[in-house]
CSV table of C-alpha atoms in Angstrom, one decimal:
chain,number,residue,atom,x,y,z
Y,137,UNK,CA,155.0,164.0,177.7
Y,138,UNK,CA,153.8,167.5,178.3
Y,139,UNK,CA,154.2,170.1,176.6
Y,140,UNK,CA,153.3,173.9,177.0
Y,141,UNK,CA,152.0,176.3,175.1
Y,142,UNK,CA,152.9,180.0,175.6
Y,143,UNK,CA,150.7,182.8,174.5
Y,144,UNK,CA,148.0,180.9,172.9
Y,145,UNK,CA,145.7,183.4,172.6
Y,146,UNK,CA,146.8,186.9,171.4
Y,147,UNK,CA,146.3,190.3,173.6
Y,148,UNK,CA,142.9,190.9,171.6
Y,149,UNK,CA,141.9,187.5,172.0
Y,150,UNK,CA,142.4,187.3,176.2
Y,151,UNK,CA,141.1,190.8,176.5
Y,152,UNK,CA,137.4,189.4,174.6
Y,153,UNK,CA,137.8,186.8,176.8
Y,154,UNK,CA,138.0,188.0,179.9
Y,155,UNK,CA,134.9,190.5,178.7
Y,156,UNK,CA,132.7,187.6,178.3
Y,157,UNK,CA,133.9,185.5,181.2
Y,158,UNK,CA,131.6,188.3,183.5
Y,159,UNK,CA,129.2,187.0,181.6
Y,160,UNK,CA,128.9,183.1,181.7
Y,161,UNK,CA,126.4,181.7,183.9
Y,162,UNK,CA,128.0,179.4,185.6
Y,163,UNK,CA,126.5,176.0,187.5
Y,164,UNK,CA,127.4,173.2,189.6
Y,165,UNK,CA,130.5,171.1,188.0
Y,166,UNK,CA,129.5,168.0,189.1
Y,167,UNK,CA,126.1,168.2,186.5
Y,168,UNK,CA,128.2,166.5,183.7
Y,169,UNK,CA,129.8,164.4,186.4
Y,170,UNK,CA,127.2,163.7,189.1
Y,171,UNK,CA,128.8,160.8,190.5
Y,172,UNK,CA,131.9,162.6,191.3
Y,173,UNK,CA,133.3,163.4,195.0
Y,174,UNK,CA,136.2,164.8,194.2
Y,175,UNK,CA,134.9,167.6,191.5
Y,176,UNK,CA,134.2,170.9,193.8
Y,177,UNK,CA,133.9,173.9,191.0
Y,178,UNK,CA,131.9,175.6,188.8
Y,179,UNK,CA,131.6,175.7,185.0
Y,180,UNK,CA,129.5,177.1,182.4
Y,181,UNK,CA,126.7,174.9,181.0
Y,182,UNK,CA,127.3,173.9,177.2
Y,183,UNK,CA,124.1,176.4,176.0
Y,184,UNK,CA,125.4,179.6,177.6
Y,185,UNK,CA,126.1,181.6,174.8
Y,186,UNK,CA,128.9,183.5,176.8
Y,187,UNK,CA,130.8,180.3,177.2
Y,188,UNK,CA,130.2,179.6,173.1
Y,189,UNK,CA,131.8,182.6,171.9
Y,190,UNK,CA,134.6,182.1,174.6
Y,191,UNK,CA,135.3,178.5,173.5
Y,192,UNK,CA,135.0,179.6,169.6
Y,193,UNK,CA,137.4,181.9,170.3
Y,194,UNK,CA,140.2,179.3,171.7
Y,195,UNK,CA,139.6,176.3,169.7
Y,196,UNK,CA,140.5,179.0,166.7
Y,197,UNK,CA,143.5,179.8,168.9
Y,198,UNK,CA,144.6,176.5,169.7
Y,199,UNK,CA,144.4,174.9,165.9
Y,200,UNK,CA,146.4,178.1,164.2
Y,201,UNK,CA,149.0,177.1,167.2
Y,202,UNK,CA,151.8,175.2,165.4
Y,203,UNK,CA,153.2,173.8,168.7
Y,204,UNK,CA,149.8,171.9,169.2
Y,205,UNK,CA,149.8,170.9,165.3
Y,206,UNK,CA,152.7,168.9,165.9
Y,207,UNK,CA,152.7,167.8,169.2
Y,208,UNK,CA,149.0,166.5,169.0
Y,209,UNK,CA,148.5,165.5,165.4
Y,210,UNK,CA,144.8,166.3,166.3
Y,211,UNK,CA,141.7,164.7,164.2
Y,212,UNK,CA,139.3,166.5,166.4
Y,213,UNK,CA,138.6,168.3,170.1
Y,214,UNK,CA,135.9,168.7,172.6
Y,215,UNK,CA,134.1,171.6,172.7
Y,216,UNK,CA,135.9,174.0,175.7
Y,217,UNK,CA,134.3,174.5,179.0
Y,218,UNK,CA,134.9,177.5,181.2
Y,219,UNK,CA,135.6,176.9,184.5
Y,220,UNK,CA,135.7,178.8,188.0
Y,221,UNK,CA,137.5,177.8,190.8
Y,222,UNK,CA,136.9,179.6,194.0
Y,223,UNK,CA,137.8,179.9,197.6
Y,224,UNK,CA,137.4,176.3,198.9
Y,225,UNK,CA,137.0,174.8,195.6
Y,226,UNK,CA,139.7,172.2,194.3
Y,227,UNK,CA,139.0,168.9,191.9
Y,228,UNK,CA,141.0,166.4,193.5
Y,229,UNK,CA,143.0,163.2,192.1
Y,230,UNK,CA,141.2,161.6,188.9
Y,231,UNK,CA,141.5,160.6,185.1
Y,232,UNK,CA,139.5,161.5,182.1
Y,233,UNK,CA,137.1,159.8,180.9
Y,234,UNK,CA,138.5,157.7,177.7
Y,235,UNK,CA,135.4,158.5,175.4
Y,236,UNK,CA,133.2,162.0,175.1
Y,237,UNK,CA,130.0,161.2,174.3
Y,238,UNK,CA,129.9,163.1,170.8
Y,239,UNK,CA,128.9,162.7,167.5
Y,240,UNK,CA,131.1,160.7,166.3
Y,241,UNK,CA,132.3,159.7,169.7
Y,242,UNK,CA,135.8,161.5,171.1
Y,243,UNK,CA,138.9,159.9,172.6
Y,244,UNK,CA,140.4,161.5,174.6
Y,245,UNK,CA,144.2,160.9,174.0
Y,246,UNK,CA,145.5,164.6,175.4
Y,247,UNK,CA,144.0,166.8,178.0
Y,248,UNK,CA,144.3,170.3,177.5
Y,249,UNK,CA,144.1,173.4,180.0
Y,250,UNK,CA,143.8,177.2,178.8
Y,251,UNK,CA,144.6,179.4,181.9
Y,252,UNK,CA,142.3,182.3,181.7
Y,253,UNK,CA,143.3,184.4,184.2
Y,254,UNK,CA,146.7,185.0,185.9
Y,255,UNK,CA,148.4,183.3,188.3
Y,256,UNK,CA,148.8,186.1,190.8
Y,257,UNK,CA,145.0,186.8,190.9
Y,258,UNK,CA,145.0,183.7,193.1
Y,259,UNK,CA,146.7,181.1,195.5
Y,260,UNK,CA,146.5,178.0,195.0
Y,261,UNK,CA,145.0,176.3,192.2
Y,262,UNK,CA,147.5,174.3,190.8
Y,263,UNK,CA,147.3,171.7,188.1
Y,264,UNK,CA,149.0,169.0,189.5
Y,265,UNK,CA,149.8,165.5,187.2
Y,266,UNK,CA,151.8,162.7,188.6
Y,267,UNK,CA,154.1,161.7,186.3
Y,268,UNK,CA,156.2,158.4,187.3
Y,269,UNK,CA,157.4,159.1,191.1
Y,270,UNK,CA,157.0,162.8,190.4
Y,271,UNK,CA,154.0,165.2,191.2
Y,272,UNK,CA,154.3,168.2,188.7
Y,273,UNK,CA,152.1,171.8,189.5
Y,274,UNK,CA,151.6,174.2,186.8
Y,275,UNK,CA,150.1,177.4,187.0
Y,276,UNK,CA,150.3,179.3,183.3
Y,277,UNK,CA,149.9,183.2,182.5
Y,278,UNK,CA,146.8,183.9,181.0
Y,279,UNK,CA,146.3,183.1,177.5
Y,280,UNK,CA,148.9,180.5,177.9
Y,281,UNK,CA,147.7,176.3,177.6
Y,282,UNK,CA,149.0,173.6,178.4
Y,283,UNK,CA,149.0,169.6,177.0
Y,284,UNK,CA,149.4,166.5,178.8
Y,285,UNK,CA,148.2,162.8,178.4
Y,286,UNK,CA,144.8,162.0,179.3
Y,287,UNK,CA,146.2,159.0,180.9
Y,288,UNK,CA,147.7,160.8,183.9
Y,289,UNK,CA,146.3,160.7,187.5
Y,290,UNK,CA,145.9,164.7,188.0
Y,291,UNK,CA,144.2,167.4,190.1
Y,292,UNK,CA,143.3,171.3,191.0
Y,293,UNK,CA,145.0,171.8,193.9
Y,294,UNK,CA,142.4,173.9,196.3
Y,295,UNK,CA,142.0,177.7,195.6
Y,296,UNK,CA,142.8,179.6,199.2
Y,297,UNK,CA,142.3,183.2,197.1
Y,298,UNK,CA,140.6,185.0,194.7
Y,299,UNK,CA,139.2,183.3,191.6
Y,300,UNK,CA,141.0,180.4,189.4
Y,301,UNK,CA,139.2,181.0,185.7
Y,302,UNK,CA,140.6,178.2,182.9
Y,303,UNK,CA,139.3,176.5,179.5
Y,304,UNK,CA,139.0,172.8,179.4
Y,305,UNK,CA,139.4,170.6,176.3
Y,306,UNK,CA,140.0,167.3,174.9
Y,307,UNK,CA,142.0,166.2,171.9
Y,308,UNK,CA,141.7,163.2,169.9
Y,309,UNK,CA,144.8,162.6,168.2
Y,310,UNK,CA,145.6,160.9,165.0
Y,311,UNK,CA,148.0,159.2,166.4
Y,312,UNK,CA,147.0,157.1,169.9
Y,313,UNK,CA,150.2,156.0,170.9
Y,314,UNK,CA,152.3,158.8,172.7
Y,315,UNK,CA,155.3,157.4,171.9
Y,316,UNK,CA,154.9,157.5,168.3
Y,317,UNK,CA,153.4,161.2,168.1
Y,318,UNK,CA,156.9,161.9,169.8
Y,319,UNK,CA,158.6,160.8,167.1
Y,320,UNK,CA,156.5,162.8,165.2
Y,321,UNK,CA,157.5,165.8,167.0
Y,322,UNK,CA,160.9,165.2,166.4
Y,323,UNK,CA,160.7,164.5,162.7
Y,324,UNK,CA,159.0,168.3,162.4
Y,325,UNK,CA,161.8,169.8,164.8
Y,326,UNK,CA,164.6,168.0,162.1
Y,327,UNK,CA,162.8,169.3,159.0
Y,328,UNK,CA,162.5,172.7,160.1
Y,329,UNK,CA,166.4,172.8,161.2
Y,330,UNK,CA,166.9,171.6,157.7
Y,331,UNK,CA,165.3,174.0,156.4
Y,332,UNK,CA,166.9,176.6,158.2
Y,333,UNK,CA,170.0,175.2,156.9
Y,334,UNK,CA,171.4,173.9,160.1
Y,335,UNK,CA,174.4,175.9,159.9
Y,336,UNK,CA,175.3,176.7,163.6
Y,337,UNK,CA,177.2,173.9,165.1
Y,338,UNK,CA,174.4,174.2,167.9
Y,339,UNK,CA,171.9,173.1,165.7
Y,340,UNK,CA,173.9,171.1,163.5
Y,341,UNK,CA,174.7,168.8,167.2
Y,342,UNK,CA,170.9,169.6,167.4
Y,343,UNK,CA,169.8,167.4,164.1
Y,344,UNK,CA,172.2,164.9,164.7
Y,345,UNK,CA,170.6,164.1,168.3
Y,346,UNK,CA,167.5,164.2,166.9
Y,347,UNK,CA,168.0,161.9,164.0
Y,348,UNK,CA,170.3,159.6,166.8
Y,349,UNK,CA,167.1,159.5,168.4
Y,350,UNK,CA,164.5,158.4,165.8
Y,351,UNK,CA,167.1,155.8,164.6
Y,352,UNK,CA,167.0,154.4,168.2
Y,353,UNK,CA,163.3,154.4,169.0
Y,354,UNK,CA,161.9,153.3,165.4
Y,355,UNK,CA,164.5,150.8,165.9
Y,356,UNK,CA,163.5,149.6,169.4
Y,357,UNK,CA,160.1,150.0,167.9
Y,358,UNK,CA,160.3,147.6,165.0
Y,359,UNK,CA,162.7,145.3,166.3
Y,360,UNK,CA,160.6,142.7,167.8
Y,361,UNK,CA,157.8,142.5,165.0
């Protein structure tokens, strides 16, 4: 499943960012993935202090977001990486890696994009996932993210103008299976129309869906162990 995640980072936030982005010192992308012919951008080596402060200031972003809370369950991320896409520059079809090579090692269950810049400042540039039959393009306002299985063929599409500038992270979830962290996310949404009280008949259809569902899935779930 994906899932976006508006506004992110708060005015304050994107306007620090995009101070500091002037300043990254940006390389080749392929040096952390040499073997790669489909990787044609640049990003900011994992010493440049510009690119520290940057990706300090998301991953606090990102873990205050309740969205991502739920619809992650995270037990740790990836350090961000800036990245600069421009004229030309595209990284076509491929999946994550499954481990990062930290200490303690990282899964990477969900891939996560922080769109850095806005969507008018350039053409092209898409993130593209094939989901199923489907090829799905995304292009978020700045300070917006989004999350989407690390499983999923997916790509930049090429940059015809100006400059595509993004954050790049990986989670690794508490929970691995997809499926169950979507139960997960439906539990949350039913306990917080509970709390609400549930009054309106819209959400009162709402909770009973929801709980329709979780019957359903824990039952296909179970029913075969």
């Amino acid at each position: 499943m994906i899932r976006m995640l508006p506004n992110v980072l708060t005015a304050a936030e994107l306007q620090a960012v995009r101070e500091l982005v002037p300043q990254v010192g940006f390389g080749d992308g392929r040096a952390t993935n040499p073997g790669s012919q489909v990787k044609h951008n640049l990003q900011a080596p994992q010493d440049d202090p510009a690119n520290a402060r940057i990706a300090q200031i998301a991953r606090e972003a990102l873990f205050r977001n309740p969205d991502l809370r739920s619809f992650a369950q995270p037990r740790s991320m990836a350090r961000l990486t800036t990245v600069r896409y421009e004229p030309g520059m595209d990284y076509g079809w491929h999946v994550d890696e499954a481990l990062f090579p930290s200490q303690p090692p990282i899964r990477s269950d969900l891939s996560c994009t922080l769109f850095l810049n806005d969507p008018d400042e350039y053409e092209g540039g898409a993130l593209t996932i094939q989901m199923g039959g489907q090829e799905l393009a995304y292009k978020l306002d700045a300070g917006s993210a989004i999350l989407y299985p690390s499983t999923t063929i997916h790509r930049v599409s090429p940059v015809s103008r100006g400059v595509r500038i993004a954050a790049i992270t990986w989670l690794h979830s508490w929970i691995a299976d997809g499926q169950q962290r979507e139960l997960m996310v439906q539990i949350d949404e039913a306990r917080a129309l509970v709390a609400r009280g549930a009054v309106g008949q819209e959400q009162q259809m709402r909770l009973q869906v929801l709980l329709e569902s979780l019957r359903a899935n824990l039952f296909r779930m179970w029913s075969d162990t």
